[in-house]
Amino acid sequence: YCLFGCHSELTRAIQHGNTIKSKVVLMSLRFPISLHASWLTAASLLNFNGWAAITAVSFEKMLALATFSAYAAAALGGYLTLNTRDAGIGFTFAWALMALADKTSNNSDVKDFMGLVAVKALGLTERYLSYIVAVITLGSLTSFDKVIEIEKVAR
């Protein structure tokens, strides 16, 4: 929460910056914060699956929780991207989902218990959610254009 608060303050400073140079400097400060905040948030949601695995819930519940956490990560990633208009956030969530999809599809520890079809379907769902977040993120890239427009209007 604190990292996104810092992100919000830097975003406000970017919007009120007087020169393109100041905006670029502030954006370069904001990028690692958005990357870190997004990765921590996505990883927390997606690691919920690890918690389910060590609590020895049934395989059906584990699969349901894994599916839910992937959808929750995609929804939160899309929401934060649109709300902050920061493409770094969306691309980080998409990257986390894609990494999870790769692990689920190719290196899952539960294939023997849940079945190959269920695990492959979960991996495919995670991959498609990654694509959806990436498309939402690409749509939010107009924010940088708005920063430049504000600069042109200010002149």
XYZ file of N, CA, C and O in Angstrom:
620
model
N 0.825 -1.193 0.000
C 0.000 0.000 0.000
C 0.869 1.257 0.000
O 0.581 2.210 -0.699
N 1.940 1.253 0.798
C 2.820 2.418 0.872
C 3.522 2.678 -0.454
O 3.704 3.828 -0.843
N 3.902 1.596 -1.157
C 4.551 1.782 -2.450
C 3.603 2.410 -3.466
O 4.003 3.272 -4.246
N 2.341 1.993 -3.447
C 1.384 2.610 -4.365
C 1.071 4.047 -3.947
O 0.772 4.887 -4.791
N 1.152 4.358 -2.649
C 1.010 5.740 -2.197
C 2.143 6.604 -2.718
O 1.922 7.731 -3.186
N 3.356 6.083 -2.648
C 4.522 6.784 -3.198
C 4.360 6.962 -4.708
O 4.644 8.025 -5.260
N 3.875 5.916 -5.356
C 3.624 5.967 -6.798
C 2.638 7.078 -7.123
O 2.816 7.847 -8.076
N 1.596 7.187 -6.331
C 0.574 8.207 -6.546
C 1.155 9.617 -6.412
O 0.842 10.512 -7.204
N 2.006 9.810 -5.414
C 2.623 11.125 -5.226
C 3.545 11.478 -6.391
O 3.573 12.620 -6.853
N 4.315 10.505 -6.857
C 5.180 10.760 -8.009
C 4.353 11.050 -9.256
O 4.720 11.903 -10.071
N 3.234 10.369 -9.410
C 2.357 10.619 -10.554
C 1.828 12.045 -10.493
O 1.792 12.752 -11.513
N 1.411 12.483 -9.308
C 0.936 13.863 -9.148
C 2.044 14.863 -9.489
O 1.797 15.889 -10.128
N 3.260 14.564 -9.061
C 4.387 15.453 -9.360
C 4.671 15.488 -10.854
O 4.997 16.553 -11.398
N 4.534 14.354 -11.523
C 4.742 14.312 -12.975
C 3.710 15.189 -13.672
O 4.027 15.962 -14.576
N 2.461 15.089 -13.242
C 1.394 15.867 -13.863
C 1.601 17.365 -13.675
O 1.190 18.156 -14.505
N 2.237 17.759 -12.569
C 2.431 19.175 -12.288
C 3.840 19.659 -12.616
O 4.177 20.802 -12.328
N 4.641 18.782 -13.224
C 6.001 19.173 -13.598
C 5.985 20.267 -14.637
O 5.101 20.330 -15.492
N 6.973 21.152 -14.567
C 7.008 22.300 -15.468
C 7.741 22.029 -16.775
O 7.508 22.717 -17.752
N 8.642 21.063 -16.772
C 9.424 20.801 -17.984
C 9.383 19.312 -18.318
O 9.099 18.479 -17.456
N 9.695 19.035 -19.555
C 9.755 17.634 -19.972
C 10.879 16.929 -19.209
O 10.732 15.776 -18.809
N 11.985 17.629 -18.970
C 13.102 17.031 -18.239
C 12.649 16.598 -16.841
O 12.963 15.488 -16.400
N 11.910 17.449 -16.140
C 11.458 17.079 -14.798
C 10.488 15.899 -14.850
O 10.505 15.027 -13.986
N 9.660 15.860 -15.876
C 8.720 14.754 -16.023
C 9.463 13.441 -16.278
O 9.109 12.405 -15.714
N 10.494 13.492 -17.111
C 11.271 12.288 -17.416
C 12.005 11.800 -16.168
O 12.038 10.598 -15.884
N 12.572 12.716 -15.402
C 13.269 12.337 -14.170
C 12.291 11.693 -13.191
O 12.576 10.640 -12.606
N 11.122 12.305 -13.027
C 10.127 11.736 -12.117
C 9.620 10.386 -12.609
O 9.389 9.474 -11.811
N 9.445 10.235 -13.925
C 9.011 8.934 -14.463
C 10.078 7.873 -14.232
O 9.754 6.721 -13.944
N 11.346 8.257 -14.341
C 12.413 7.277 -14.112
C 12.471 6.884 -12.631
O 12.898 5.782 -12.302
N 12.049 7.765 -11.735
C 11.957 7.412 -10.318
C 10.728 6.548 -10.042
O 10.754 5.675 -9.180
N 9.665 6.810 -10.782
C 8.416 6.089 -10.552
C 8.476 4.653 -11.068
O 7.871 3.747 -10.481
N 9.222 4.402 -12.139
C 9.235 3.071 -12.748
C 9.637 1.960 -11.781
O 8.924 0.969 -11.658
N 10.778 2.079 -11.061
C 11.126 0.974 -10.158
C 10.114 0.796 -9.025
O 9.898 -0.322 -8.556
N 9.487 1.870 -8.614
C 8.475 1.762 -7.563
C 7.259 1.014 -8.083
O 6.716 0.139 -7.415
N 6.819 1.352 -9.305
C 5.658 0.645 -9.867
C 5.990 -0.818 -10.125
O 5.162 -1.699 -9.878
N 7.205 -1.094 -10.566
C 7.619 -2.481 -10.803
C 7.604 -3.275 -9.492
O 7.035 -4.370 -9.420
N 8.193 -2.704 -8.457
C 8.287 -3.394 -7.178
C 6.907 -3.584 -6.541
O 6.569 -4.679 -6.078
N 6.104 -2.533 -6.528
C 4.767 -2.616 -5.929
C 3.904 -3.632 -6.671
O 3.187 -4.429 -6.054
N 3.983 -3.621 -7.978
C 3.178 -4.545 -8.780
C 3.625 -5.980 -8.586
O 2.800 -6.888 -8.459
N 4.933 -6.202 -8.588
C 5.443 -7.562 -8.429
C 5.064 -8.120 -7.066
O 4.640 -9.269 -6.954
N 5.195 -7.305 -6.029
C 4.822 -7.771 -4.686
C 3.332 -8.095 -4.598
O 2.937 -9.095 -3.991
N 2.510 -7.265 -5.207
C 1.063 -7.490 -5.166
C 0.692 -8.745 -5.944
O -0.057 -9.596 -5.452
N 1.220 -8.870 -7.161
C 0.917 -10.044 -7.984
C 1.444 -11.317 -7.322
O 0.739 -12.330 -7.260
N 2.654 -11.254 -6.813
C 3.239 -12.441 -6.178
C 2.452 -12.847 -4.933
O 2.267 -14.042 -4.679
N 1.973 -11.879 -4.193
C 1.177 -12.204 -3.005
C -0.098 -12.940 -3.382
O -0.470 -13.931 -2.746
N -0.766 -12.459 -4.415
C -1.989 -13.134 -4.850
C -1.699 -14.526 -5.397
O -2.398 -15.486 -5.087
N -0.668 -14.624 -6.206
C -0.379 -15.897 -6.856
C 0.249 -16.903 -5.893
O 0.094 -18.104 -6.072
N 0.919 -16.427 -4.857
C 1.488 -17.337 -3.858
C 0.437 -17.874 -2.896
O 0.731 -18.746 -2.080
N -0.753 -17.376 -3.024
C -1.869 -17.921 -2.265
C -2.004 -19.415 -2.566
O -2.377 -20.205 -1.706
N -1.624 -19.802 -3.780
C -1.655 -21.216 -4.173
C -0.698 -22.044 -3.329
O -1.004 -23.176 -2.966
N 0.472 -21.482 -3.034
C 1.440 -22.191 -2.202
C 0.904 -22.428 -0.803
O 1.101 -23.499 -0.225
N 0.205 -21.434 -0.282
C -0.412 -21.594 1.027
C -1.435 -22.729 0.992
O -1.495 -23.548 1.903
N -2.230 -22.773 -0.066
C -3.239 -23.830 -0.186
C -2.571 -25.201 -0.238
O -3.070 -26.165 0.348
N -1.429 -25.287 -0.908
C -0.749 -26.574 -1.031
C -0.210 -27.079 0.307
O -0.294 -28.267 0.597
N 0.313 -26.176 1.129
C 0.887 -26.641 2.396
C -0.164 -26.858 3.475
O 0.120 -27.493 4.488
N -1.367 -26.347 3.278
C -2.421 -26.583 4.276
C -3.165 -27.874 3.991
O -4.083 -28.220 4.715
N -2.762 -28.556 2.953
C -3.311 -29.870 2.602
C -4.821 -29.841 2.337
O -5.546 -30.737 2.739
N -5.263 -28.797 1.629
C -6.661 -28.809 1.206
C -6.804 -29.807 0.059
O -5.824 -30.239 -0.540
N -8.006 -30.161 -0.278
C -8.220 -31.139 -1.345
C -7.721 -30.584 -2.683
O -7.601 -29.367 -2.864
N -7.442 -31.476 -3.607
C -6.936 -31.056 -4.920
C -7.956 -30.223 -5.677
O -7.595 -29.295 -6.397
N -9.218 -30.528 -5.502
C -10.259 -29.741 -6.165
C -10.244 -28.306 -5.649
O -10.352 -27.360 -6.421
N -10.074 -28.134 -4.331
C -10.023 -26.789 -3.756
C -8.750 -26.066 -4.178
O -8.763 -24.861 -4.427
N -7.629 -26.808 -4.263
C -6.390 -26.191 -4.731
C -6.543 -25.662 -6.152
O -6.109 -24.557 -6.456
N -7.169 -26.454 -7.014
C -7.374 -26.019 -8.397
C -8.295 -24.804 -8.451
O -8.040 -23.853 -9.189
N -9.344 -24.819 -7.629
C -10.260 -23.674 -7.585
C -9.541 -22.421 -7.071
O -9.713 -21.331 -7.632
N -8.725 -22.563 -6.028
C -7.980 -21.421 -5.488
C -6.955 -20.900 -6.489
O -6.753 -19.689 -6.615
N -6.315 -21.815 -7.199
C -5.337 -21.397 -8.208
C -6.016 -20.612 -9.324
O -5.504 -19.575 -9.769
N -7.168 -21.084 -9.750
C -7.913 -20.379 -10.794
C -8.376 -19.017 -10.281
O -8.235 -18.002 -10.965
N -8.919 -18.999 -9.058
C -9.382 -17.741 -8.470
C -8.239 -16.741 -8.346
O -8.392 -15.557 -8.669
N -7.073 -17.184 -7.859
C -5.966 -16.245 -7.657
C -5.458 -15.691 -8.986
O -5.055 -14.534 -9.059
N -5.496 -16.498 -10.036
C -5.086 -16.000 -11.355
C -6.065 -14.933 -11.852
O -5.652 -13.876 -12.348
N -7.365 -15.197 -11.706
C -8.358 -14.198 -12.110
C -8.253 -12.941 -11.250
O -8.380 -11.818 -11.754
N -8.032 -13.112 -9.953
C -7.898 -11.954 -9.060
C -6.681 -11.112 -9.436
O -6.749 -9.879 -9.452
N -5.568 -11.776 -9.751
C -4.365 -11.043 -10.156
C -4.609 -10.285 -11.452
O -4.195 -9.128 -11.598
N -5.289 -10.906 -12.410
C -5.576 -10.235 -13.678
C -6.512 -9.046 -13.460
O -6.297 -7.962 -14.014
N -7.537 -9.235 -12.659
C -8.487 -8.150 -12.399
C -7.804 -6.991 -11.675
O -7.984 -5.821 -12.045
N -7.013 -7.299 -10.653
C -6.332 -6.250 -9.914
C -5.286 -5.554 -10.790
O -5.146 -4.328 -10.748
N -4.574 -6.330 -11.599
C -3.593 -5.738 -12.511
C -4.249 -4.791 -13.504
O -3.760 -3.691 -13.755
N -5.376 -5.213 -14.075
C -6.096 -4.336 -15.006
C -6.616 -3.092 -14.314
O -6.496 -1.974 -14.836
N -7.191 -3.272 -13.126
C -7.724 -2.137 -12.375
C -6.623 -1.130 -12.039
O -6.773 0.080 -12.255
N -5.510 -1.620 -11.480
C -4.422 -0.712 -11.101
C -3.817 -0.016 -12.314
O -3.443 1.156 -12.241
N -3.737 -0.725 -13.428
C -3.195 -0.123 -14.637
C -4.089 1.010 -15.119
O -3.617 2.103 -15.438
N -5.385 0.754 -15.180
C -6.313 1.788 -15.642
C -6.421 2.930 -14.642
O -6.527 4.099 -15.034
N -6.384 2.604 -13.360
C -6.524 3.625 -12.330
C -5.302 4.541 -12.262
O -5.439 5.746 -12.088
N -4.122 3.967 -12.393
C -2.890 4.756 -12.291
C -2.397 5.244 -13.645
O -1.548 6.133 -13.695
N -2.891 4.646 -14.695
C -2.427 4.935 -16.063
C -0.911 4.747 -16.184
O -0.216 5.529 -16.820
N -0.432 3.682 -15.553
C 0.990 3.352 -15.582
C 1.150 1.979 -16.225
O 0.764 0.963 -15.645
N 1.716 1.967 -17.412
C 1.876 0.719 -18.147
C 2.821 -0.250 -17.435
O 2.691 -1.462 -17.577
N 3.751 0.272 -16.647
C 4.673 -0.596 -15.921
C 3.949 -1.549 -14.990
O 4.351 -2.698 -14.824
N 2.875 -1.093 -14.397
C 2.098 -1.938 -13.488
C 1.449 -3.081 -14.258
O 1.547 -4.242 -13.875
N 0.787 -2.763 -15.343
C 0.112 -3.800 -16.127
C 1.067 -4.815 -16.715
O 0.803 -6.022 -16.671
N 2.184 -4.320 -17.249
C 3.149 -5.253 -17.832
C 3.776 -6.146 -16.758
O 4.098 -7.295 -17.024
N 3.931 -5.631 -15.545
C 4.460 -6.460 -14.459
C 3.476 -7.561 -14.087
O 3.865 -8.717 -13.896
N 2.186 -7.224 -13.987
C 1.176 -8.244 -13.703
C 1.119 -9.265 -14.844
O 1.017 -10.471 -14.595
N 1.188 -8.796 -16.091
C 1.169 -9.721 -17.233
C 2.386 -10.642 -17.194
O 2.282 -11.845 -17.460
N 3.538 -10.102 -16.844
C 4.776 -10.878 -16.740
C 4.632 -11.937 -15.643
O 5.011 -13.097 -15.834
N 4.088 -11.550 -14.492
C 3.910 -12.513 -13.395
C 2.958 -13.638 -13.813
O 3.216 -14.815 -13.535
N 1.873 -13.290 -14.476
C 0.923 -14.317 -14.931
C 1.548 -15.225 -15.982
O 1.315 -16.437 -15.989
N 2.345 -14.653 -16.874
C 2.996 -15.462 -17.904
C 4.012 -16.418 -17.269
O 4.108 -17.585 -17.674
N 4.760 -15.935 -16.285
C 5.720 -16.809 -15.589
C 4.994 -17.942 -14.873
O 5.430 -19.095 -14.910
N 3.876 -17.616 -14.250
C 3.086 -18.636 -13.579
C 2.530 -19.648 -14.578
O 2.541 -20.852 -14.333
N 2.055 -19.155 -15.717
C 1.519 -20.049 -16.751
C 2.594 -21.009 -17.246
O 2.341 -22.202 -17.443
N 3.801 -20.491 -17.409
C 4.902 -21.340 -17.866
C 5.216 -22.425 -16.836
O 5.378 -23.594 -17.180
N 5.279 -22.040 -15.567
C 5.564 -23.025 -14.518
C 4.433 -24.044 -14.416
O 4.679 -25.232 -14.294
N 3.199 -23.565 -14.449
C 2.059 -24.472 -14.343
C 2.043 -25.475 -15.495
O 1.843 -26.670 -15.288
N 2.264 -24.985 -16.704
C 2.173 -25.853 -17.887
C 3.343 -26.815 -18.025
O 3.174 -27.935 -18.485
N 4.536 -26.381 -17.630
C 5.730 -27.171 -17.920
C 6.399 -27.816 -16.716
O 7.165 -28.752 -16.873
N 6.150 -27.305 -15.527
C 6.921 -27.779 -14.384
C 6.059 -27.896 -13.133
O 6.525 -27.630 -12.036
N 4.823 -28.259 -13.292
C 3.919 -28.325 -12.148
C 4.152 -29.602 -11.348
O 4.335 -30.679 -11.901
N 4.108 -29.447 -10.038
C 4.314 -30.581 -9.140
C 3.050 -31.417 -8.956
O 3.106 -32.501 -8.395
N 1.934 -30.916 -9.390
C 0.664 -31.594 -9.101
C 0.043 -32.288 -10.315
O -1.084 -32.735 -10.254
N 0.782 -32.411 -11.404
C 0.233 -33.076 -12.594
C -0.234 -34.496 -12.298
O -1.263 -34.935 -12.797
N 0.530 -35.195 -11.484
C 0.198 -36.587 -11.189
C -1.101 -36.719 -10.397
O -1.803 -37.714 -10.516
N -1.403 -35.719 -9.602
C -2.588 -35.789 -8.745
C -3.831 -35.191 -9.402
O -4.926 -35.712 -9.266
N -3.649 -34.080 -10.090
C -4.792 -33.378 -10.673
C -5.083 -33.796 -12.104
O -6.145 -33.505 -12.612
N -4.137 -34.378 -12.727
C -4.307 -34.776 -14.110
C -3.734 -33.746 -15.059
O -3.772 -32.539 -14.805
N -3.199 -34.237 -16.146
C -2.541 -33.384 -17.128
C -3.497 -32.369 -17.734
O -3.152 -31.203 -17.910
N -4.716 -32.772 -18.019
C -5.673 -31.866 -18.666
C -6.014 -30.693 -17.757
O -6.026 -29.540 -18.185
N -6.259 -30.945 -16.480
C -6.604 -29.870 -15.550
C -5.444 -28.892 -15.386
O -5.650 -27.673 -15.389
N -4.238 -29.403 -15.274
C -3.075 -28.537 -15.084
C -2.801 -27.731 -16.348
O -2.520 -26.532 -16.281
N -2.899 -28.371 -17.510
C -2.696 -27.644 -18.781
C -3.773 -26.578 -18.962
O -3.500 -25.483 -19.448
N -5.016 -26.889 -18.575
C -6.105 -25.913 -18.688
C -5.847 -24.710 -17.779
O -6.070 -23.556 -18.179
N -5.364 -24.948 -16.571
C -5.035 -23.856 -15.665
C -3.908 -23.007 -16.247
O -3.976 -21.775 -16.234
N -2.881 -23.649 -16.774
C -1.774 -22.916 -17.393
C -2.240 -22.074 -18.566
O -1.810 -20.937 -18.748
N -3.142 -22.619 -19.372
C -3.684 -21.879 -20.510
C -4.527 -20.694 -20.032
O -4.448 -19.596 -20.605
N -5.300 -20.895 -18.987
C -6.086 -19.793 -18.418
C -5.169 -18.672 -17.947
O -5.418 -17.497 -18.229
N -4.100 -19.024 -17.250
C -3.145 -18.017 -16.771
C -2.497 -17.277 -17.938
O -2.318 -16.062 -17.893
N -2.171 -18.014 -18.998
C -1.564 -17.385 -20.181
C -2.540 -16.404 -20.826
O -2.173 -15.279 -21.167
N -3.798 -16.807 -20.998
C -4.788 -15.916 -21.603
C -5.036 -14.689 -20.728
O -5.217 -13.579 -21.243
N -5.060 -14.873 -19.417
C -5.220 -13.721 -18.529
C -4.039 -12.764 -18.659
O -4.208 -11.545 -18.610
N -2.852 -13.315 -18.864
C -1.670 -12.481 -19.084
C -1.844 -11.636 -20.345
O -1.543 -10.443 -20.357
N -2.358 -12.257 -21.406
C -2.604 -11.517 -22.648
C -3.633 -10.412 -22.438
O -3.475 -9.302 -22.954
N -4.679 -10.703 -21.688
C -5.729 -9.706 -21.445
C -5.154 -8.503 -20.694
O -5.418 -7.351 -21.053
N -4.356 -8.761 -19.670
C -3.746 -7.662 -18.914
C -2.808 -6.863 -19.823
O -2.770 -5.634 -19.763
N -2.066 -7.544 -20.683
C -1.165 -6.840 -21.609
C -1.949 -5.953 -22.574
O -1.543 -4.818 -22.858
N -3.086 -6.429 -23.071
C -3.911 -5.622 -23.980
C -4.473 -4.403 -23.246
O -4.470 -3.290 -23.776
N -4.943 -4.598 -22.024
C -5.431 -3.460 -21.224
C -4.305 -2.456 -21.019
O -4.502 -1.243 -21.111
N -3.119 -2.970 -20.768
C -1.967 -2.102 -20.551
C -1.627 -1.315 -21.803
O -1.357 -0.115 -21.736
N -1.642 -1.962 -22.948
C -1.363 -1.258 -24.195
C -2.378 -0.143 -24.426
O -2.040 0.913 -24.933
N -3.613 -0.385 -24.034
C -4.646 0.639 -24.157
C -4.429 1.810 -23.218
O -4.903 2.915 -23.474
N -3.703 1.595 -22.138
C -3.473 2.666 -21.164
C -2.243 3.503 -21.507
O -1.953 4.467 -20.814
N -1.530 3.137 -22.546
C -0.299 3.856 -22.883
C -0.541 5.294 -23.328
O 0.408 6.043 -23.515
N -1.779 5.692 -23.475
C -2.066 7.073 -23.857
C -1.686 8.047 -22.753
O -1.612 9.237 -22.989
N -1.421 7.541 -21.550
C -1.080 8.438 -20.446
C 0.195 9.223 -20.734
O 0.292 10.396 -20.403
N 1.174 8.582 -21.372
C 2.404 9.308 -21.684
C 2.117 10.402 -22.703
O 2.633 11.501 -22.604
N 1.242 10.094 -23.668
C 0.851 11.111 -24.640
C 0.166 12.282 -23.947
O 0.361 13.433 -24.315
N -0.635 12.019 -22.917
C -1.309 13.090 -22.185
C -0.301 13.939 -21.428
O -0.473 15.145 -21.317
N 0.759 13.330 -20.919
C 1.792 14.099 -20.228
C 2.450 15.058 -21.208
O 2.675 16.229 -20.894
N 2.738 14.588 -22.409
C 3.356 15.444 -23.436
C 2.375 16.544 -23.843
O 2.762 17.694 -24.009
N 1.084 16.201 -24.002
C 0.078 17.200 -24.357
C -0.016 18.281 -23.300
O -0.132 19.466 -23.634
N 0.035 17.905 -22.032
C -0.024 18.898 -20.955
C 1.158 19.850 -21.080
O 1.016 21.052 -20.901
N 2.312 19.311 -21.425
C 3.507 20.131 -21.580
C 3.323 21.107 -22.742
O 3.675 22.283 -22.641
N 2.763 20.643 -23.843
C 2.566 21.512 -25.014
C 1.557 22.606 -24.700
O 1.731 23.745 -25.120
N 0.495 22.282 -23.999
C -0.517 23.270 -23.639
C 0.058 24.318 -22.690
O -0.271 25.501 -22.776
N 0.944 23.892 -21.799
C 1.540 24.804 -20.825
C 2.428 25.847 -21.492
O 2.624 26.938 -20.968
N 2.963 25.534 -22.648
C 3.839 26.483 -23.366
C 3.012 27.524 -23.964
O 2.810 28.496 -24.137
